[in-house]
Amino acid sequence: MSAEIVGSMIDYVPVEDGNTALIRRMADKATRIVTLTVTEGGYYIDPSTGEFDASHPDIRHDIAQIERPRTAFGAIVAALKIRRFQGIGPLTCQSCDNLQGNGTVLRRTVVSLARSIEPDLAEWIDTNCSFPCSMVDCIVPATGPDELDLVRNFGIDDAVPVTHENFRQWVIEDDFCAGRPDWSQVGVTFSNRVQDYETMKIRMLNAGHQIVAIPGEILSVESVSDCISDSLIQAFFRKVQRDEIMPQMKPVPDITPENYLELLVQRFTNPALSDTTRRVCFDGSSRHAGFILPIIRDGLKSGTSVNGLALVEALWARMCEGTREDGSIIEPNDPFWNDLQYTARIARHHPRAWLEQSRVYGDLVNAEDFAEKFERWLSEIWSNGSKSAVKAYTAI
């Protein structure tokens, strides 16, 4: 392990009422690129439709008072409005979140918000600004006592250190309307195949995290490294990947899906990361909608098995009931926890109630093949336990 002082962060502006300082900084002619990391659930997109959610209270506020926005996207629109009026020119807005087509999603949110305020501004943004897609791959655990102790052992006093694994990959679409630094000198790959890279990463790593962490949470396994070191959970992870996820993957330069799978096992096994199942399971309502359900939909279209993925969803429903199999309590771990827990308790006796959460599943409740498998697995989990269900699947 090693420590490094990151010198690239030279200033910051506070998030404040009205976000005046932030807008001023983005409207400055010296600013050419704005990057966002706001989590995959933070783009005000309705997961059941994929469309912009203009009904959210924060968005309604920004539409009414764009000069004093609450959201990051409102601040971007406000800054772009100033840049257009003053003839400064457009910006490149780059998402760094774990979203497939993240640049497309960011464009949709920014342009849709602008259209609700000033249609001509929306047209200008859509025509002139760039929203490149990107894929970043590096496991970064939440900072806790272990990470703080680690930094102190290096003789560094830092209240908010960031720890991460050695593996790093950043692939960016080369679409920058106002120029860009030569980030390739520090390891960035510029490619017109970002979608293939991100599909492999999101469907194998991010969905894979859910595959190992959810049964781990139910079975009181606290870290991802302990989950993947459990022979049953690792067998489950490998079978779902090989039977249901990897058949949909396109190889990318320098790595095959099988090689990436072995790399993931090595990365997940790293005990130095201290990556917790709780962190990985957080905000499941967004992570399942973004990472797992697209695989299920594509599998249903192509005829690929979704049996193991149906089991993953059943395990999530079991987890959201709020107790582990040893009887201990799972603390709220999702912005919609109360709704999820209420529905999970109903689903114990009426499994399809879980799939009727249209905000998460859309019309998947009507996909009979998937719904039947989900119903069977959730009944098995409640009747005989999660281990029994996972063993039954891995034995197929």
Short mmCIF file of N, CA and C in Angstrom, two decimals, residues 195-255:
data_model
loop_
_atom_site.label_atom_id
_atom_site.label_comp_id
_atom_site.label_asym_id
_atom_site.label_seq_id
_atom_site.Cartn_x
_atom_site.Cartn_y
_atom_site.Cartn_z
N GLN A 195 -19.41 2.55 -24.99
CA GLN A 195 -20.56 1.73 -24.62
C GLN A 195 -20.16 0.28 -24.36
N ASP A 196 -19.25 -0.26 -25.17
CA ASP A 196 -18.83 -1.64 -24.96
C ASP A 196 -18.05 -1.80 -23.65
N TYR A 197 -17.17 -0.83 -23.36
CA TYR A 197 -16.44 -0.87 -22.10
C TYR A 197 -17.38 -0.76 -20.91
N GLU A 198 -18.31 0.20 -20.99
CA GLU A 198 -19.17 0.42 -19.84
C GLU A 198 -20.18 -0.70 -19.66
N THR A 199 -20.62 -1.33 -20.76
CA THR A 199 -21.52 -2.46 -20.62
C THR A 199 -20.84 -3.60 -19.86
N MET A 200 -19.59 -3.88 -20.22
CA MET A 200 -18.85 -4.92 -19.50
C MET A 200 -18.69 -4.55 -18.04
N LYS A 201 -18.32 -3.31 -17.77
CA LYS A 201 -18.07 -2.91 -16.39
C LYS A 201 -19.35 -2.86 -15.57
N ILE A 202 -20.39 -2.21 -16.09
CA ILE A 202 -21.62 -2.05 -15.32
C ILE A 202 -22.32 -3.39 -15.11
N ARG A 203 -22.34 -4.22 -16.15
CA ARG A 203 -23.07 -5.48 -16.03
C ARG A 203 -22.29 -6.56 -15.30
N MET A 204 -20.96 -6.52 -15.39
CA MET A 204 -20.18 -7.55 -14.71
C MET A 204 -19.71 -7.10 -13.33
N LEU A 205 -19.22 -5.86 -13.21
CA LEU A 205 -18.74 -5.41 -11.89
C LEU A 205 -19.89 -4.88 -11.04
N ASN A 206 -20.62 -3.87 -11.52
CA ASN A 206 -21.64 -3.27 -10.69
C ASN A 206 -22.79 -4.23 -10.38
N ALA A 207 -23.29 -4.93 -11.41
CA ALA A 207 -24.30 -5.95 -11.14
C ALA A 207 -23.70 -7.08 -10.32
N GLY A 208 -22.42 -7.41 -10.60
CA GLY A 208 -21.75 -8.45 -9.84
C GLY A 208 -21.63 -8.12 -8.37
N HIS A 209 -21.41 -6.86 -8.05
CA HIS A 209 -21.38 -6.44 -6.65
C HIS A 209 -22.70 -6.78 -5.95
N GLN A 210 -23.82 -6.56 -6.64
CA GLN A 210 -25.12 -6.90 -6.03
C GLN A 210 -25.26 -8.41 -5.85
N ILE A 211 -24.75 -9.17 -6.81
CA ILE A 211 -24.87 -10.63 -6.75
C ILE A 211 -24.16 -11.18 -5.52
N VAL A 212 -23.02 -10.62 -5.14
CA VAL A 212 -22.30 -11.14 -3.98
C VAL A 212 -22.73 -10.47 -2.67
N ALA A 213 -23.06 -9.18 -2.71
CA ALA A 213 -23.30 -8.45 -1.46
C ALA A 213 -24.67 -8.72 -0.87
N ILE A 214 -25.69 -8.92 -1.70
CA ILE A 214 -27.04 -9.11 -1.15
C ILE A 214 -27.15 -10.40 -0.35
N PRO A 215 -26.74 -11.56 -0.89
CA PRO A 215 -26.77 -12.74 -0.03
C PRO A 215 -25.83 -12.59 1.17
N GLY A 216 -24.71 -11.87 0.98
CA GLY A 216 -23.82 -11.63 2.11
C GLY A 216 -24.50 -10.85 3.21
N GLU A 217 -25.24 -9.82 2.86
CA GLU A 217 -25.97 -9.02 3.86
C GLU A 217 -26.99 -9.88 4.61
N ILE A 218 -27.72 -10.68 3.88
CA ILE A 218 -28.73 -11.54 4.51
C ILE A 218 -28.07 -12.55 5.45
N LEU A 219 -26.88 -13.02 5.09
CA LEU A 219 -26.18 -14.06 5.86
C LEU A 219 -25.16 -13.47 6.84
N SER A 220 -25.23 -12.15 7.06
CA SER A 220 -24.38 -11.47 8.06
C SER A 220 -22.89 -11.50 7.71
N VAL A 221 -22.58 -11.48 6.42
CA VAL A 221 -21.19 -11.37 5.98
C VAL A 221 -20.92 -9.89 5.73
N GLU A 222 -19.96 -9.31 6.41
CA GLU A 222 -19.84 -7.85 6.46
C GLU A 222 -19.05 -7.23 5.32
N SER A 223 -18.13 -7.97 4.70
CA SER A 223 -17.30 -7.35 3.66
C SER A 223 -17.44 -8.09 2.34
N VAL A 224 -17.19 -7.38 1.25
CA VAL A 224 -17.24 -7.98 -0.08
C VAL A 224 -16.16 -9.06 -0.20
N SER A 225 -14.99 -8.81 0.37
CA SER A 225 -13.91 -9.81 0.28
C SER A 225 -14.31 -11.11 0.97
N ASP A 226 -15.03 -11.01 2.10
CA ASP A 226 -15.49 -12.23 2.77
C ASP A 226 -16.62 -12.90 1.97
N CYS A 227 -17.44 -12.09 1.31
CA CYS A 227 -18.50 -12.67 0.47
C CYS A 227 -17.91 -13.51 -0.65
N ILE A 228 -16.97 -12.92 -1.41
CA ILE A 228 -16.44 -13.64 -2.57
C ILE A 228 -15.54 -14.79 -2.13
N SER A 229 -15.03 -14.76 -0.89
CA SER A 229 -14.23 -15.87 -0.37
C SER A 229 -15.10 -17.02 0.11
N ASP A 230 -16.40 -16.78 0.25
CA ASP A 230 -17.34 -17.85 0.60
C ASP A 230 -17.57 -18.70 -0.66
N SER A 231 -17.34 -20.00 -0.56
CA SER A 231 -17.38 -20.85 -1.75
C SER A 231 -18.76 -20.85 -2.41
N LEU A 232 -19.82 -20.80 -1.63
CA LEU A 232 -21.17 -20.83 -2.20
C LEU A 232 -21.48 -19.52 -2.92
N ILE A 233 -21.17 -18.39 -2.28
CA ILE A 233 -21.45 -17.09 -2.90
C ILE A 233 -20.60 -16.91 -4.16
N GLN A 234 -19.33 -17.36 -4.12
CA GLN A 234 -18.51 -17.23 -5.32
C GLN A 234 -19.03 -18.12 -6.45
N ALA A 235 -19.49 -19.31 -6.12
CA ALA A 235 -20.06 -20.19 -7.15
C ALA A 235 -21.31 -19.56 -7.76
N PHE A 236 -22.11 -18.92 -6.92
CA PHE A 236 -23.31 -18.21 -7.39
C PHE A 236 -22.91 -17.08 -8.33
N PHE A 237 -21.94 -16.29 -7.91
CA PHE A 237 -21.44 -15.17 -8.71
C PHE A 237 -20.95 -15.64 -10.08
N ARG A 238 -20.14 -16.68 -10.09
CA ARG A 238 -19.57 -17.17 -11.35
C ARG A 238 -20.66 -17.73 -12.28
N LYS A 239 -21.62 -18.45 -11.72
CA LYS A 239 -22.64 -19.07 -12.58
C LYS A 239 -23.56 -18.01 -13.21
N VAL A 240 -23.99 -17.03 -12.41
CA VAL A 240 -24.83 -15.97 -12.98
C VAL A 240 -24.06 -15.22 -14.07
N GLN A 241 -22.78 -14.94 -13.80
CA GLN A 241 -21.98 -14.22 -14.79
C GLN A 241 -21.86 -15.02 -16.08
N ARG A 242 -21.47 -16.28 -15.97
CA ARG A 242 -21.19 -17.07 -17.18
C ARG A 242 -22.46 -17.45 -17.93
N ASP A 243 -23.54 -17.74 -17.22
CA ASP A 243 -24.76 -18.22 -17.87
C ASP A 243 -25.67 -17.10 -18.35
N GLU A 244 -25.64 -15.93 -17.66
CA GLU A 244 -26.69 -14.95 -17.91
C GLU A 244 -26.18 -13.55 -18.28
N ILE A 245 -24.96 -13.22 -17.87
CA ILE A 245 -24.44 -11.88 -18.14
C ILE A 245 -23.42 -11.89 -19.27
N MET A 246 -22.42 -12.75 -19.18
CA MET A 246 -21.36 -12.78 -20.19
C MET A 246 -21.83 -13.11 -21.60
N PRO A 247 -22.87 -13.93 -21.81
CA PRO A 247 -23.34 -14.17 -23.18
C PRO A 247 -23.78 -12.90 -23.91
N GLN A 248 -24.08 -11.85 -23.15
CA GLN A 248 -24.51 -10.59 -23.77
C GLN A 248 -23.36 -9.60 -23.98
N MET A 249 -22.13 -9.97 -23.59
CA MET A 249 -21.00 -9.07 -23.65
C MET A 249 -20.29 -9.11 -25.00
N LYS A 250 -19.83 -7.94 -25.43
CA LYS A 250 -18.93 -7.86 -26.57
C LYS A 250 -17.52 -7.68 -26.04
N PRO A 251 -16.55 -8.40 -26.58
CA PRO A 251 -15.17 -8.19 -26.11
C PRO A 251 -14.70 -6.79 -26.46
N VAL A 252 -13.85 -6.25 -25.59
CA VAL A 252 -13.27 -4.93 -25.84
C VAL A 252 -11.76 -5.11 -26.00
N PRO A 253 -11.07 -4.10 -26.53
CA PRO A 253 -9.62 -4.26 -26.73
C PRO A 253 -8.90 -4.66 -25.44
N ASP A 254 -8.06 -5.66 -25.55
CA ASP A 254 -7.14 -6.07 -24.48
C ASP A 254 -7.75 -6.95 -23.39
N ILE A 255 -9.06 -7.21 -23.42
CA ILE A 255 -9.62 -8.07 -22.37
C ILE A 255 -10.90 -8.75 -22.86
#
